[in-house]
């Protein structure tokens, strides 16, 4: 073996000093362009408002690195693409570390301290690892090209439902071109890297310290063998190398310089977005700042720097686009396109040295980059988009903040407007007198404690639909009977209870939400109880996650947890098993929002039901369409509805007998959809409580 | 230029209400209060004129009512009214619309608006009188049941359409200043967000007494009214014959009624 | 102070039928047996209206010729005031109509007459006039009287009293009212746009929908139901205001009156007084509403408390088999 110090690659071998200097000048220029680009982006983010969250940099950094390294989010619902991206990611990271290592040796430790380590054994292993990294990178890239060019998943044509073909920003071919350019550029850099490696080997074949160790760069060596076999001479290789070196170098430097101006920036922005994620996004919406000049977001500068950063993290993967129930039924909403519109808008308005006049910063409307009312009102706030996004973009809070402005201006469906006024007047969305809230208790035949007047163990927060809707009242009465049979000491707030406000908040009527929250917290603080149970997942979500911001922190569980407990303890008996073939629909606000997937399934098991899952279950459950205030907005005449879409999915289950729900709105929506989709008679919709009662 | 809008906080009956011991009204605890539906439209009409005008227009709301009426007045302020005046005195209790009109007219004399708007009627007792009675007391030109209004602030006349029975429209012209009563559907009232309502708490509500308006107590209350309530009672419920049973059974019976009435022509 | 004075209502040269209802109403409200019932015709050519009010129950017709051809509040207020001064009736009746909204309250306020509107019952009890009207959205009745008032002006609810039948020959006198310089001018009448050719006033069987149908998308279901059962589809005001059906289909005070209707099926209509004004008179009314307390059940012949969509579907099935 040759001398260790000699086993290395001489950088700039045979280049004149002026050539090397030229390279460095170009290199530094590239870096300068890169830094300038970063500066422009950072300046853009700083034009947003403060995010108002604790920075906690170290824990966030750690969590971000874990996400990046395990790539779990990218593999979800797109397994092959996720693995391919993993290859690209690790390949690129290794190659980057490799270049950094060389720089460390050549430009820093060498000149400053005379220390060189990039030689000998280290160099050989280094070469091997990087060759493999290059293969990983190239392999991943080739798969992505195959996916994009041959498999052609529909979401990758970026067709947007919120614009018409005549609109200027309808055409997405620019994005597709950029994506291909990115793939080809990286692939070319990798390919030319290997060729260069091979050319060097051929050129220096006469040196044993190079030629004898060539198989530590297996790809290069293989190519070198091929070149020699094709008759390439050492001199010829040297000539090729000199030219290709510049091509490869310039291309790579160009790539680096362009990072902040292109899709490539997602390397940083995605990491940033992940780092500053709100783990409770969508479950817990942000409060309005008391001194805010306007409610919600009207101008692009009303967004927080974190939101502006997230906009840049989007890589158009389309997972949110696929998951969205509104988009699935043809509504003019794609969460992806809301983000991309706002990003385009931000780039157009916030990227220049001077900030344009405020009037030009209004993001509402139908112009290029703006978001239309119809788009915003289509959202069901089901958080499927937030939940699946691999780069932690938080679409729902953005949409709600945009809605806050619409609400202030009264720009909403007349029916919605009327419902909000009704809720303000009567505390419920049905317009019924407060006194009638507990009218369902009269059908019971036993008294229900008034938690305002006497202490109880469990306070049952019933909710609007469960109290007033005739179909749901049967379920409510059923639950009361179960609690009584199980010997639970429970009570309700009677007319002290108002609409919990979850959907009012998601509509964007923050002022009314505050009124409702304060009223309910006031009623709760006057009562004495150990925990709260609720049959309404929407109420569950807001009381659990949002009421603490208003001074009301309670121990609260959804009824499924309580019932399971009672069944496991033996307080609730299952006298005969229900041998039914069922499927379970995870309610958005219980499942995806609060990870309550298991309790209902455990109950079904105890009941002896055969559970066949639908394809879109658990965190991928498909919203019934009622959320975000949509239950108060009429659907367009003749349009498909999310609930109908779901019914068709259920109907595909062979021999299905019962479609089980555990949310009052789901019960209403799906019983309706069962009829309107023409599937009545195929199976029935039942609340889980009704099944428990049947088995008792 | 100023538009004065008279509004009323009306009362609707809650479930299972009870008549008061003196038999003349419903027990207060069963009354649900809200802004009169017509007043949403008259306020909106005033706001439309204000927003379309090239010179400043002040929209002032006047309401005769006790402190509980402030909630409804705040809604008007939230929708953009500049100022509000509330008139109350215990002597006003028991006033009929004509007695109330005295107070509206007194405030109008004080404010000297170019137009006085009122709703055609109130949703509780539907007298349909207050606005026009105030016009007589002011001796102003007046018109009722407007479904369309064209007015330039400060102009000597206004053109309008009133909605007659059967949907017929009558286009007329009126000299100003005038009193106009506004009908439902003339415009689409704007939404007052809770935020706007909360912020409206900063706008002033001037409270006036009878003395402030130089109205003697005898001019209001029962003594100042043109009618007197003897009693209020719940009438015999109607004589509808209820068709019971399942939905299918009810439909069957209804179909029979239809066939009989149309001679089986269906 | 004696006698009843009825102020006739005319429009475009024709007497409005509500005037004749007042004649019937007046019969039971003579304070003393000899009191007369007079009808005042205040118009540009009042003599042309004389035959229309020559009905039994009218003792005297008074023609008042005025300059205004169409409704003018100032003209009416001046003329009626003069009539009252001259003839001193104890009771003056006007219909509770759109025209009356425009002047009756002003007349009463300026002259301090006793005054009540939307009255559906009135009589003298022990020499004092007692009138009954509705309150709190027609959920209660309010009885009022007019202590110390020599003249009482009442605006009487339409479609409560039936017009008298037959003809008579009351005496006709004329009266000169002071000149008026009016502050409002009549320009023109505009017929409501007829979006479709339907004539609700000629329909014998009407199926009407109200706020209970919820959303515009549900109108179609009821359109199909109306077709299936052979009814003409009508609606209450909120549906027409929202544009879900043309205004020509609106039944009610400012819509059409279901004059020829024999069977009226109201679905999802609560029974607001303005709607009732257009259909209350129909001989067979069936009300379908999910709210058992809806006031329409008070005037309906048959009532069904049910979900209107379920009932609608079941009813359609009855006519499709």
GROMACS .gro file of N, CA and C in nm, chain B residues 31-140:
model
  330
  727UNK      N    1  -9.027   3.697   2.877
  727UNK     CA    2  -9.011   3.780   2.758
  727UNK      C    3  -8.867   3.774   2.708
  728UNK      N    4  -8.850   3.740   2.580
  728UNK     CA    5  -8.716   3.735   2.520
  728UNK      C    6  -8.701   3.860   2.434
  729UNK      N    7  -8.602   3.941   2.466
  729UNK     CA    8  -8.591   4.071   2.399
  729UNK      C    9  -8.490   4.069   2.287
  730UNK      N   10  -8.520   4.143   2.183
  730UNK     CA   11  -8.429   4.153   2.069
  730UNK      C   12  -8.466   4.278   1.991
  731UNK      N   13  -8.377   4.317   1.899
  731UNK     CA   14  -8.407   4.432   1.815
  731UNK      C   15  -8.518   4.396   1.718
  732UNK      N   16  -8.614   4.486   1.695
  732UNK     CA   17  -8.723   4.464   1.601
  732UNK      C   18  -8.668   4.432   1.462
  733UNK      N   19  -8.722   4.327   1.402
  733UNK     CA   20  -8.672   4.282   1.271
  733UNK      C   21  -8.674   4.394   1.167
  734UNK      N   22  -8.781   4.479   1.168
  734UNK     CA   23  -8.790   4.587   1.070
  734UNK      C   24  -8.677   4.689   1.087
  735UNK      N   25  -8.633   4.705   1.210
  735UNK     CA   26  -8.532   4.806   1.235
  735UNK      C   27  -8.397   4.771   1.174
  736UNK      N   28  -8.371   4.640   1.154
  736UNK     CA   29  -8.248   4.601   1.083
  736UNK      C   30  -8.249   4.665   0.945
  737UNK      N   31  -8.369   4.665   0.884
  737UNK     CA   32  -8.379   4.716   0.747
  737UNK      C   33  -8.373   4.868   0.743
  738UNK      N   34  -8.439   4.934   0.840
  738UNK     CA   35  -8.434   5.081   0.834
  738UNK      C   36  -8.294   5.132   0.867
  739UNK      N   37  -8.227   5.065   0.961
  739UNK     CA   38  -8.090   5.107   0.990
  739UNK      C   39  -8.001   5.084   0.869
  740UNK      N   40  -8.019   4.969   0.803
  740UNK     CA   41  -7.937   4.938   0.686
  740UNK      C   42  -7.960   5.041   0.577
  741UNK      N   43  -8.085   5.084   0.559
  741UNK     CA   44  -8.116   5.184   0.455
  741UNK      C   45  -8.043   5.314   0.487
  742UNK      N   46  -8.042   5.351   0.614
  742UNK     CA   47  -7.971   5.473   0.654
  742UNK      C   48  -7.822   5.458   0.627
  743UNK      N   49  -7.767   5.339   0.659
  743UNK     CA   50  -7.624   5.316   0.636
  743UNK      C   51  -7.591   5.320   0.488
  744UNK      N   52  -7.683   5.269   0.404
  744UNK     CA   53  -7.656   5.270   0.260
  744UNK      C   54  -7.646   5.413   0.210
  745UNK      N   55  -7.737   5.498   0.258
  745UNK     CA   56  -7.733   5.637   0.216
  745UNK      C   57  -7.605   5.702   0.265
  746UNK      N   58  -7.569   5.671   0.389
  746UNK     CA   59  -7.448   5.729   0.447
  746UNK      C   60  -7.326   5.688   0.368
  747UNK      N   61  -7.317   5.559   0.333
  747UNK     CA   62  -7.196   5.511   0.266
  747UNK      C   63  -7.188   5.555   0.121
  748UNK      N   64  -7.304   5.583   0.059
  748UNK     CA   65  -7.300   5.625  -0.081
  748UNK      C   66  -7.280   5.775  -0.094
  749UNK      N   67  -7.297   5.849   0.016
  749UNK     CA   68  -7.294   5.995   0.006
  749UNK      C   69  -7.152   6.047  -0.010
  750UNK      N   70  -7.142   6.161  -0.077
  750UNK     CA   71  -7.009   6.222  -0.095
  750UNK      C   72  -6.977   6.317   0.019
  751UNK      N   73  -7.081   6.361   0.091
  751UNK     CA   74  -7.055   6.448   0.206
  751UNK      C   75  -7.093   6.372   0.332
  752UNK      N   76  -7.045   6.414   0.449
  752UNK     CA   77  -7.069   6.336   0.571
  752UNK      C   78  -7.217   6.328   0.606
  753UNK      N   79  -7.261   6.209   0.643
  753UNK     CA   80  -7.397   6.186   0.689
  753UNK      C   81  -7.388   6.123   0.827
  754UNK      N   82  -7.458   6.180   0.923
  754UNK     CA   83  -7.457   6.123   1.057
  754UNK      C   84  -7.582   6.038   1.075
  755UNK      N   85  -7.564   5.916   1.120
  755UNK     CA   86  -7.678   5.830   1.146
  755UNK      C   87  -7.695   5.818   1.297
  756UNK      N   88  -7.809   5.865   1.345
  756UNK     CA   89  -7.836   5.863   1.489
  756UNK      C   90  -7.953   5.770   1.515
  757UNK      N   91  -7.939   5.689   1.616
  757UNK     CA   92  -8.044   5.592   1.651
  757UNK      C   93  -8.118   5.644   1.774
  758UNK      N   94  -8.250   5.640   1.770
  758UNK     CA   95  -8.327   5.677   1.889
  758UNK      C   96  -8.414   5.559   1.931
  759UNK      N   97  -8.415   5.534   2.062
  759UNK     CA   98  -8.492   5.421   2.112
  759UNK      C   99  -8.558   5.462   2.242
  760UNK      N  100  -8.687   5.431   2.254
  760UNK     CA  101  -8.755   5.456   2.379
  760UNK      C  102  -8.759   5.323   2.453
  761UNK      N  103  -8.690   5.317   2.567
  761UNK     CA  104  -8.687   5.190   2.638
  761UNK      C  105  -8.597   5.198   2.760
  762UNK      N  106  -8.611   5.102   2.853
  762UNK     CA  107  -8.526   5.102   2.973
  762UNK      C  108  -8.386   5.053   2.940
  763UNK      N  109  -8.301   5.041   3.041
  763UNK     CA  110  -8.161   5.007   3.019
  763UNK      C  111  -8.143   4.877   2.941
  764UNK      N  112  -8.236   4.785   2.956
  764UNK     CA  113  -8.221   4.657   2.884
  764UNK      C  114  -8.220   4.678   2.733
  765UNK      N  115  -8.270   4.791   2.689
  765UNK     CA  116  -8.271   4.818   2.544
  765UNK      C  117  -8.132   4.849   2.491
  766UNK      N  118  -8.038   4.879   2.581
  766UNK     CA  119  -7.903   4.912   2.534
  766UNK      C  120  -7.843   4.803   2.449
  767UNK      N  121  -7.878   4.678   2.480
  767UNK     CA  122  -7.822   4.567   2.402
  767UNK      C  123  -7.860   4.578   2.255
  768UNK      N  124  -7.986   4.610   2.228
  768UNK     CA  125  -8.030   4.626   2.090
  768UNK      C  126  -7.970   4.751   2.028
  769UNK      N  127  -7.957   4.856   2.108
  769UNK     CA  128  -7.899   4.978   2.055
  769UNK      C  129  -7.754   4.954   2.016
  770UNK      N  130  -7.683   4.874   2.098
  770UNK     CA  131  -7.542   4.845   2.067
  770UNK      C  132  -7.528   4.777   1.933
  771UNK      N  133  -7.626   4.690   1.900
  771UNK     CA  134  -7.620   4.623   1.769
  771UNK      C  135  -7.624   4.726   1.659
  772UNK      N  136  -7.707   4.831   1.675
  772UNK     CA  137  -7.716   4.934   1.572
  772UNK      C  138  -7.584   5.011   1.564
  773UNK      N  139  -7.527   5.040   1.680
  773UNK     CA  140  -7.399   5.111   1.680
  773UNK      C  141  -7.292   5.024   1.616
  774UNK      N  142  -7.299   4.892   1.639
  774UNK     CA  143  -7.201   4.801   1.580
  774UNK      C  144  -7.212   4.800   1.428
  775UNK      N  145  -7.333   4.824   1.378
  775UNK     CA  146  -7.350   4.821   1.234
  775UNK      C  147  -7.309   4.951   1.169
  776UNK      N  148  -7.272   5.051   1.248
  776UNK     CA  149  -7.219   5.173   1.189
  776UNK      C  150  -7.292   5.301   1.227
  777UNK      N  151  -7.399   5.293   1.307
  777UNK     CA  152  -7.463   5.418   1.350
  777UNK      C  153  -7.361   5.498   1.431
  778UNK      N  154  -7.366   5.631   1.415
  778UNK     CA  155  -7.264   5.712   1.482
  778UNK      C  156  -7.293   5.735   1.629
  779UNK      N  157  -7.421   5.750   1.660
  779UNK     CA  158  -7.458   5.791   1.795
  779UNK      C  159  -7.591   5.730   1.829
  780UNK      N  160  -7.622   5.724   1.956
  780UNK     CA  161  -7.754   5.674   1.994
  780UNK      C  162  -7.811   5.758   2.107
  781UNK      N  163  -7.943   5.769   2.105
  781UNK     CA  164  -8.015   5.839   2.212
  781UNK      C  165  -8.120   5.743   2.266
  782UNK      N  166  -8.120   5.725   2.397
  782UNK     CA  167  -8.225   5.641   2.455
  782UNK      C  168  -8.305   5.728   2.551
  783UNK      N  169  -8.438   5.710   2.541
  783UNK     CA  170  -8.526   5.790   2.626
  783UNK      C  171  -8.594   5.696   2.723
  784UNK      N  172  -8.587   5.729   2.852
  784UNK     CA  173  -8.664   5.649   2.948
  784UNK      C  174  -8.694   5.729   3.073
  785UNK      N  175  -8.805   5.693   3.127
  785UNK     CA  176  -8.854   5.752   3.250
  785UNK      C  177  -8.959   5.652   3.297
  786UNK      N  178  -8.972   5.630   3.422
  786UNK     CA  179  -9.071   5.532   3.468
  786UNK      C  180  -9.211   5.566   3.421
  787UNK      N  181  -9.239   5.695   3.405
  787UNK     CA  182  -9.373   5.737   3.363
  787UNK      C  183  -9.408   5.687   3.224
  788UNK      N  184  -9.306   5.647   3.149
  788UNK     CA  185  -9.331   5.604   3.011
  788UNK      C  186  -9.396   5.465   3.009
  789UNK      N  187  -9.380   5.392   3.118
  789UNK     CA  188  -9.437   5.258   3.126
  789UNK      C  189  -9.585   5.260   3.089
  790UNK      N  190  -9.632   5.167   3.005
  790UNK     CA  191  -9.773   5.160   2.971
  790UNK      C  192  -9.812   5.249   2.856
  791UNK      N  193  -9.713   5.308   2.788
  791UNK     CA  194  -9.745   5.397   2.675
  791UNK      C  195  -9.785   5.316   2.553
  792UNK      N  196  -9.881   5.370   2.477
  792UNK     CA  197  -9.911   5.309   2.348
  792UNK      C  198  -9.822   5.374   2.243
  793UNK      N  199  -9.826   5.326   2.119
  793UNK     CA  200  -9.735   5.380   2.018
  793UNK      C  201  -9.748   5.531   1.999
  794UNK      N  202  -9.869   5.585   2.019
  794UNK     CA  203  -9.884   5.730   1.998
  794UNK      C  204  -9.810   5.808   2.107
  795UNK      N  205  -9.817   5.757   2.229
  795UNK     CA  206  -9.744   5.823   2.337
  795UNK      C  207  -9.594   5.814   2.312
  796UNK      N  208  -9.549   5.696   2.265
  796UNK     CA  209  -9.407   5.681   2.231
  796UNK      C  210  -9.369   5.779   2.120
  797UNK      N  211  -9.463   5.797   2.025
  797UNK     CA  212  -9.434   5.887   1.913
  797UNK      C  213  -9.406   6.028   1.962
  798UNK      N  214  -9.468   6.069   2.072
  798UNK     CA  215  -9.440   6.201   2.130
  798UNK      C  216  -9.292   6.217   2.157
  799UNK      N  217  -9.236   6.110   2.213
  799UNK     CA  218  -9.095   6.115   2.251
  799UNK      C  219  -9.006   6.113   2.129
  800UNK      N  220  -9.043   6.028   2.032
  800UNK     CA  221  -8.964   6.026   1.908
  800UNK      C  222  -8.965   6.165   1.844
  801UNK      N  223  -9.084   6.224   1.840
  801UNK     CA  224  -9.095   6.358   1.779
  801UNK      C  225  -9.012   6.459   1.857
  802UNK      N  226  -9.014   6.447   1.990
  802UNK     CA  227  -8.936   6.541   2.071
  802UNK      C  228  -8.787   6.527   2.041
  803UNK      N  229  -8.740   6.404   2.027
  803UNK     CA  230  -8.598   6.384   1.995
  803UNK      C  231  -8.569   6.437   1.856
  804UNK      N  232  -8.667   6.417   1.764
  804UNK     CA  233  -8.645   6.466   1.628
  804UNK      C  234  -8.635   6.617   1.626
  805UNK      N  235  -8.714   6.682   1.710
  805UNK     CA  236  -8.707   6.828   1.715
  805UNK      C  237  -8.571   6.872   1.767
  806UNK      N  238  -8.517   6.793   1.855
  806UNK     CA  239  -8.387   6.824   1.914
  806UNK      C  240  -8.275   6.800   1.813
  807UNK      N  241  -8.285   6.686   1.742
  807UNK     CA  242  -8.177   6.645   1.652
  807UNK      C  243  -8.185   6.712   1.515
  808UNK      N  244  -8.308   6.749   1.474
  808UNK     CA  245  -8.329   6.811   1.343
  808UNK      C  246  -8.264   6.733   1.229
  809UNK      N  247  -8.309   6.609   1.210
  809UNK     CA  248  -8.252   6.530   1.100
  809UNK      C  249  -8.318   6.569   0.968
  810UNK      N  250  -8.258   6.518   0.858
  810UNK     CA  251  -8.318   6.541   0.727
  810UNK      C  252  -8.422   6.433   0.695
  811UNK      N  253  -8.405   6.317   0.757
  811UNK     CA  254  -8.500   6.208   0.739
  811UNK      C  255  -8.519   6.138   0.872
  812UNK      N  256  -8.639   6.092   0.897
  812UNK     CA  257  -8.665   6.008   1.014
  812UNK      C  258  -8.717   5.875   0.962
  813UNK      N  259  -8.646   5.766   0.995
  813UNK     CA  260  -8.687   5.633   0.954
  813UNK      C  261  -8.749   5.561   1.072
  814UNK      N  262  -8.847   5.478   1.044
  814UNK     CA  263  -8.898   5.384   1.142
  814UNK      C  264  -8.933   5.256   1.067
  815UNK      N  265  -8.950   5.146   1.138
  815UNK     CA  266  -8.994   5.025   1.072
  815UNK      C  267  -9.144   5.034   1.046
  816UNK      N  268  -9.194   4.959   0.950
  816UNK     CA  269  -9.338   4.961   0.923
  816UNK      C  270  -9.415   4.925   1.050
  817UNK      N  271  -9.367   4.821   1.119
  817UNK     CA  272  -9.433   4.780   1.242
  817UNK      C  273  -9.333   4.707   1.328
  818UNK      N  274  -9.375   4.675   1.449
  818UNK     CA  275  -9.285   4.597   1.534
  818UNK      C  276  -9.336   4.454   1.537
  819UNK      N  277  -9.243   4.361   1.557
  819UNK     CA  278  -9.281   4.220   1.548
  819UNK      C  279  -9.358   4.173   1.670
  820UNK      N  280  -9.362   4.250   1.777
  820UNK     CA  281  -9.439   4.202   1.891
  820UNK      C  282  -9.586   4.242   1.879
  821UNK      N  283  -9.618   4.370   1.885
  821UNK     CA  284  -9.760   4.405   1.885
  821UNK      C  285  -9.812   4.459   1.753
  822UNK      N  286  -9.725   4.477   1.653
  822UNK     CA  287  -9.769   4.510   1.516
  822UNK      C  288  -9.868   4.624   1.507
  823UNK      N  289  -9.846   4.732   1.578
  823UNK     CA  290  -9.937   4.846   1.571
  823UNK      C  291  -9.925   4.918   1.438
  824UNK      N  292  -9.803   4.924   1.384
  824UNK     CA  293  -9.776   4.993   1.256
  824UNK      C  294  -9.814   5.140   1.265
  825UNK      N  295  -9.787   5.203   1.378
  825UNK     CA  296  -9.833   5.340   1.399
  825UNK      C  297  -9.729   5.440   1.442
  826UNK      N  298  -9.628   5.394   1.513
  826UNK     CA  299  -9.539   5.488   1.581
  826UNK      C  300  -9.476   5.590   1.487
  827UNK      N  301  -9.420   5.542   1.376
  827UNK     CA  302  -9.351   5.634   1.285
  827UNK      C  303  -9.444   5.740   1.228
  828UNK      N  304  -9.558   5.696   1.179
  828UNK     CA  305  -9.649   5.790   1.114
  828UNK      C  306  -9.711   5.886   1.217
  829UNK      N  307  -9.735   5.838   1.337
  829UNK     CA  308  -9.787   5.927   1.442
  829UNK      C  309  -9.685   6.036   1.473
  830UNK      N  310  -9.558   5.997   1.479
  830UNK     CA  311  -9.453   6.096   1.505
  830UNK      C  312  -9.452   6.201   1.395
  831UNK      N  313  -9.479   6.157   1.272
  831UNK     CA  314  -9.480   6.252   1.160
  831UNK      C  315  -9.586   6.359   1.180
  832UNK      N  316  -9.704   6.316   1.229
  832UNK     CA  317  -9.811   6.412   1.252
  832UNK      C  318  -9.770   6.512   1.359
  833UNK      N  319  -9.704   6.464   1.464
  833UNK     CA  320  -9.663   6.552   1.574
  833UNK      C  321  -9.555   6.649   1.528
  834UNK      N  322  -9.477   6.607   1.427
  834UNK     CA  323  -9.375   6.697   1.372
  834UNK      C  324  -9.432   6.780   1.258
  835UNK      N  325  -9.551   6.742   1.213
  835UNK     CA  326  -9.611   6.802   1.095
  835UNK      C  327  -9.519   6.788   0.974
  836UNK      N  328  -9.463   6.670   0.957
  836UNK     CA  329  -9.375   6.643   0.845
  836UNK      C  330  -9.448   6.559   0.741
   0.00000   0.00000   0.00000
